[in-house]
XYZ file of C-alpha atoms in Angstrom:
361
model
C -11.761 48.528 -58.542
C -11.023 46.478 -61.633
C -13.932 44.121 -62.283
C -13.252 41.498 -64.917
C -14.193 37.870 -65.456
C -11.288 36.387 -63.421
C -12.119 38.743 -60.545
C -15.804 37.807 -60.677
C -14.869 34.128 -60.633
C -12.549 34.590 -57.650
C -15.239 36.513 -55.764
C -17.703 33.694 -56.445
C -15.182 31.094 -55.255
C -14.474 33.078 -52.084
C -18.162 33.515 -51.306
C -19.020 29.867 -51.977
C -16.093 28.795 -49.791
C -17.450 30.946 -46.945
C -20.895 29.358 -47.368
C -19.287 25.900 -47.351
C -17.384 26.500 -44.104
C -20.315 28.090 -42.290
C -22.662 25.325 -43.492
C -20.379 22.820 -41.765
C -20.466 24.971 -38.634
C -24.273 25.117 -38.705
C -24.640 21.358 -39.247
C -22.222 20.765 -36.367
C -24.314 22.998 -34.113
C -27.512 21.205 -35.148
C -25.969 17.806 -34.416
C -24.787 19.108 -31.039
C -28.298 20.318 -30.198
C -29.880 17.033 -31.280
C -27.384 15.016 -29.243
C -27.931 17.133 -26.144
C -31.734 17.093 -26.391
C -31.923 13.434 -27.450
C -34.253 14.216 -30.344
C -33.588 10.921 -32.127
C -34.587 8.955 -29.022
C -37.753 11.027 -28.606
C -38.726 10.566 -32.241
C -38.068 6.815 -32.093
C -40.327 6.473 -29.064
C -43.128 8.512 -30.671
C -42.845 6.462 -33.859
C -43.081 3.152 -31.984
C -45.897 4.383 -29.736
C -47.837 5.147 -32.906
C -47.713 1.519 -34.066
C -47.654 -0.305 -30.731
C -50.374 1.648 -28.979
C -50.809 0.608 -25.356
C -48.116 -2.052 -25.694
C -45.472 0.661 -26.103
C -44.742 0.821 -22.372
C -44.222 -2.950 -22.271
C -41.876 -2.645 -25.235
C -39.678 0.056 -23.705
C -39.754 -1.605 -20.269
C -38.580 -4.895 -21.766
C -35.219 -6.090 -20.461
C -33.690 -6.301 -23.931
C -34.642 -2.680 -24.591
C -33.393 -1.480 -21.208
C -30.000 -3.044 -21.888
C -29.580 -0.615 -24.785
C -30.153 2.415 -22.574
C -27.020 4.267 -21.526
C -25.811 6.526 -18.767
C -25.903 10.234 -19.559
C -24.570 12.500 -16.803
C -25.765 10.032 -14.183
C -29.172 9.391 -15.761
C -30.417 6.616 -18.014
C -30.961 7.943 -21.521
C -33.497 6.204 -23.819
C -32.289 4.322 -26.862
C -32.127 6.322 -30.083
C -31.721 3.352 -32.424
C -33.146 -0.154 -32.608
C -32.187 -2.638 -35.286
C -34.865 -4.647 -37.052
C -33.666 -7.790 -35.271
C -33.923 -6.125 -31.842
C -37.394 -4.803 -32.638
C -38.729 -8.164 -33.813
C -37.132 -10.055 -30.912
C -38.670 -7.805 -28.260
C -42.090 -7.571 -29.923
C -42.344 -11.319 -30.521
C -41.377 -12.002 -26.909
C -44.164 -9.683 -25.723
C -46.782 -11.138 -28.074
C -45.930 -14.771 -27.380
C -45.484 -14.410 -23.632
C -47.216 -17.270 -21.858
C -47.084 -19.131 -18.564
C -48.263 -22.302 -20.292
C -45.399 -24.742 -20.946
C -44.677 -25.737 -24.533
C -46.446 -29.038 -25.325
C -44.171 -32.018 -25.779
C -43.134 -32.593 -29.382
C -43.962 -29.047 -30.481
C -41.155 -26.851 -31.780
C -40.674 -23.655 -29.764
C -40.907 -21.573 -32.936
C -44.186 -23.260 -33.936
C -45.577 -22.653 -30.463
C -44.511 -18.998 -30.621
C -46.091 -18.572 -34.045
C -49.410 -19.947 -32.777
C -49.327 -17.618 -29.758
C -48.786 -14.664 -32.087
C -51.788 -15.678 -34.200
C -53.894 -15.813 -31.044
C -53.310 -12.079 -30.582
C -55.764 -11.478 -33.438
C -58.455 -13.063 -31.284
C -57.911 -10.574 -28.454
C -60.881 -8.263 -27.974
C -59.407 -5.859 -25.410
C -58.465 -2.330 -26.430
C -54.884 -2.931 -25.319
C -54.108 -5.020 -28.433
C -56.013 -2.873 -30.930
C -53.000 -1.129 -32.492
C -50.757 -4.187 -32.628
C -53.492 -6.261 -34.291
C -53.621 -3.753 -37.133
C -49.857 -4.083 -37.494
C -49.453 -7.860 -37.499
C -52.654 -8.858 -39.343
C -51.325 -8.159 -42.885
C -47.948 -9.637 -41.940
C -49.530 -12.848 -40.649
C -51.629 -13.049 -43.813
C -48.500 -13.729 -45.882
C -46.631 -15.802 -43.301
C -46.921 -19.578 -43.026
C -44.353 -20.111 -40.264
C -42.435 -18.318 -37.548
C -39.356 -17.471 -39.625
C -41.419 -16.006 -42.445
C -43.324 -13.868 -39.947
C -40.101 -12.629 -38.348
C -38.553 -11.820 -41.732
C -41.663 -9.974 -42.928
C -41.908 -8.075 -39.638
C -38.287 -6.924 -39.925
C -38.776 -5.986 -43.567
C -41.782 -3.864 -42.623
C -39.851 -2.277 -39.728
C -36.950 -1.266 -41.971
C -39.378 0.428 -44.336
C -41.071 2.193 -41.443
C -37.713 3.424 -40.125
C -36.979 4.959 -43.527
C -40.205 6.908 -43.145
C -39.198 7.932 -39.608
C -35.831 9.090 -40.964
C -37.752 11.341 -43.339
C -39.616 12.826 -40.373
C -36.324 13.510 -38.616
C -34.820 15.132 -41.712
C -37.777 17.506 -41.985
C -37.456 18.376 -38.302
C -33.680 18.827 -38.650
C -34.135 21.108 -41.661
C -36.264 23.408 -39.537
C -33.579 23.464 -36.845
C -30.932 24.134 -39.515
C -32.862 27.204 -40.667
C -33.185 28.557 -37.113
C -29.494 27.977 -36.347
C -28.498 29.482 -39.711
C -30.423 32.676 -38.928
C -28.845 32.903 -35.464
C -25.348 32.333 -36.851
C -25.847 34.936 -39.584
C -27.073 37.596 -37.144
C -25.002 36.859 -34.024
C -21.769 36.494 -35.999
C -22.769 39.243 -38.449
C -22.176 37.116 -41.536
C -23.551 39.525 -44.145
C -23.485 38.165 -47.707
C -23.805 41.618 -49.304
C -21.008 43.121 -47.211
C -18.757 40.096 -47.759
C -19.309 40.312 -51.512
C -18.327 43.987 -51.549
C -15.229 43.278 -49.473
C -14.187 40.448 -51.766
C -14.411 42.817 -54.731
C -12.374 45.565 -53.063
C -9.886 43.559 -50.969
C -7.611 41.549 -53.258
C -5.653 40.173 -50.286
C -8.783 38.683 -48.712
C -9.940 37.409 -52.087
C -6.626 35.709 -52.899
C -6.428 34.115 -49.443
C -9.916 32.624 -49.685
C -9.302 31.360 -53.218
C -6.091 29.670 -52.043
C -7.937 28.034 -49.120
C -10.755 26.968 -51.441
C -8.336 25.337 -53.884
C -6.561 23.551 -51.035
C -9.914 22.308 -49.706
C -11.036 20.953 -53.084
C -7.699 19.196 -53.535
C -8.088 17.253 -50.285
C -11.767 16.540 -50.947
C -12.875 18.673 -48.002
C -11.310 16.258 -45.516
C -9.566 19.071 -43.644
C -13.006 20.173 -42.412
C -14.413 16.691 -41.750
C -14.042 14.410 -38.753
C -10.874 13.082 -40.264
C -7.129 13.420 -39.746
C -7.091 17.191 -39.084
C -9.861 16.940 -36.517
C -8.135 13.871 -35.101
C -5.052 15.936 -34.359
C -7.239 18.633 -32.799
C -9.092 16.028 -30.734
C -5.806 14.527 -29.600
C -4.555 17.945 -28.480
C -7.739 18.657 -26.491
C -8.429 15.208 -25.080
C -7.898 16.495 -21.539
C -11.059 18.594 -21.935
C -13.492 15.698 -21.986
C -13.877 12.792 -19.603
C -14.526 9.967 -22.042
C -13.476 6.411 -21.418
C -11.941 6.275 -24.884
C -9.590 9.113 -23.964
C -7.948 6.780 -21.461
C -7.332 4.105 -24.070
C -3.718 2.869 -23.961
C -3.314 3.275 -27.729
C -2.862 6.997 -27.098
C 0.605 6.343 -25.729
C 1.693 4.023 -28.510
C 3.772 5.284 -31.458
C 1.728 6.254 -34.491
C -1.519 5.679 -32.639
C -3.333 8.945 -33.420
C -5.124 7.663 -36.493
C -5.988 4.351 -34.821
C -7.383 6.092 -31.771
C -9.250 8.597 -33.926
C -10.849 5.831 -35.986
C -11.845 4.112 -32.744
C -13.432 7.298 -31.389
C -15.246 8.407 -34.533
C -16.452 5.028 -35.788
C -17.364 3.230 -32.551
C -20.652 3.410 -30.706
C -19.946 6.152 -28.182
C -22.141 6.876 -25.213
C -24.131 10.089 -25.532
C -21.850 11.753 -22.975
C -18.800 10.991 -25.112
C -20.609 11.912 -28.334
C -21.591 15.260 -26.840
C -17.991 15.953 -25.793
C -16.577 15.018 -29.194
C -19.265 16.982 -31.053
C -18.613 20.045 -28.880
C -14.929 19.881 -29.761
C -15.789 19.462 -33.442
C -17.853 22.668 -33.397
C -14.938 24.427 -31.706
C -12.594 22.965 -34.323
C -14.670 24.488 -37.150
C -14.977 27.737 -35.203
C -11.177 27.914 -34.921
C -10.864 27.276 -38.661
C -13.255 30.173 -39.316
C -11.245 32.415 -36.975
C -8.051 31.552 -38.863
C -9.624 32.873 -42.076
C -9.839 36.370 -40.509
C -13.073 37.195 -42.302
C -14.680 40.655 -42.063
C -17.504 39.383 -39.873
C -18.631 39.896 -36.287
C -19.491 43.020 -34.365
C -17.206 45.907 -33.486
C -16.962 46.246 -29.705
C -16.813 49.685 -28.038
C -13.250 50.935 -27.740
C -13.924 52.287 -24.248
C -15.765 49.865 -21.966
C -16.762 52.713 -19.660
C -18.943 54.112 -22.417
C -22.445 52.846 -23.082
C -21.749 52.374 -26.789
C -23.564 49.426 -28.291
C -21.950 46.925 -30.576
C -21.636 48.365 -34.052
C -21.538 46.976 -37.557
C -18.398 46.572 -39.609
C -16.997 49.788 -41.179
C -19.041 50.642 -44.250
C -21.810 48.181 -43.372
C -25.408 49.424 -43.573
C -28.067 48.079 -41.199
C -30.668 48.046 -43.981
C -28.463 46.044 -46.328
C -27.237 43.956 -43.382
C -30.768 42.698 -42.743
C -30.995 41.518 -46.334
C -27.438 40.173 -46.175
C -28.201 38.103 -43.074
C -31.301 36.684 -44.736
C -29.273 35.742 -47.825
C -26.640 34.104 -45.622
C -29.188 32.084 -43.645
C -30.839 30.939 -46.875
C -27.475 29.917 -48.312
C -26.437 27.973 -45.208
C -29.705 26.026 -45.229
C -28.605 24.333 -48.476
C -25.940 22.393 -46.592
C -22.201 21.880 -47.021
C -22.390 19.135 -49.720
C -24.225 21.508 -52.070
C -21.635 24.265 -51.645
C -18.700 21.884 -51.915
C -19.984 20.523 -55.237
C -20.412 24.076 -56.533
C -16.954 24.992 -55.235
C -15.424 22.096 -57.161
C -17.055 23.262 -60.387
C -15.933 26.869 -59.934
C -12.345 25.873 -59.110
C -12.243 23.597 -62.163
C -13.499 26.459 -64.353
C -10.827 28.734 -62.880
C -8.074 26.183 -63.474
C -9.212 25.620 -67.054
C -9.458 29.341 -67.799
C -5.963 30.013 -66.443
C -4.185 27.208 -68.320
C -1.628 28.638 -70.737
C -2.406 27.961 -74.392
C -0.596 24.937 -75.797
C 2.209 25.276 -78.298
C 0.974 25.343 -81.892
C 1.595 22.208 -83.897
C 4.618 22.933 -86.146
C 3.311 20.535 -88.808
C 0.203 22.634 -89.343
């Protein structure tokens, strides 16, 4: 085994490329899990219950909120996103609800603003949480529009905080999925590194794929043209209303249909189907790489042999290798793609032939 600087660089590129691809696979699995379990909807409800208190049920039972619910396998699925305008509209309607007709000559917005201010006078426990929310907002509002604008501004800031909560939750899920992927697929960093050093064919193939990926900006692994072609080929496998769109039969319609599917507001059923296919798409890309991963099955099914490690793989080192892999995958695909770009640029620079000497010198 000839170990030199170019070989070390190629091994690093191959390993980083593997981390990049599997990080995409892990993030796809996490998104699939979150879509299936409706974690965003659950977190949104908990976040709003925290600020609305006992008015939360009224908020989610409001007609404008119910309209945003969608069918999911025959059941109504709670909303997982509410714009600031939707939030303020529903909350203001609840706060200003009254059977008393608007006095003649009074603007509806002025009447609504006065009804909102009356909430501060409520002494029942039902309005305790909402009073704490609107009191500071009313303090700097002199009319209805100002109140609405300030309420929406506050809501947007609160949603940024909620997004932080979701990211922390998602990071925990990423770590769990990364560990499962590393162990179940036997993605051993130590073993892969050794194989990259000793197998020049594997090393050259991964370097070539890495260079190709950096040249297209990683789009071949994103929900872009390549996945669009894959989605088009497997459209019969999901029952989404978009799959029956007539643009599928029109010439040159793949990109248009893909853009429609990936950028439009899909129902959760459709999103789950598309996300499932995306995970399979990445899985197929991994299979095409023919990496030395996975478990060796018994050659004779009649025997009680258990699955075994790859040839030359040690269980002790494998445990450490799986841990290293899981840790690496938790960094995410963007991190590994940026590092891959830098390594490929270094390789290209190092392999450039020296320029011709200046004859005048």
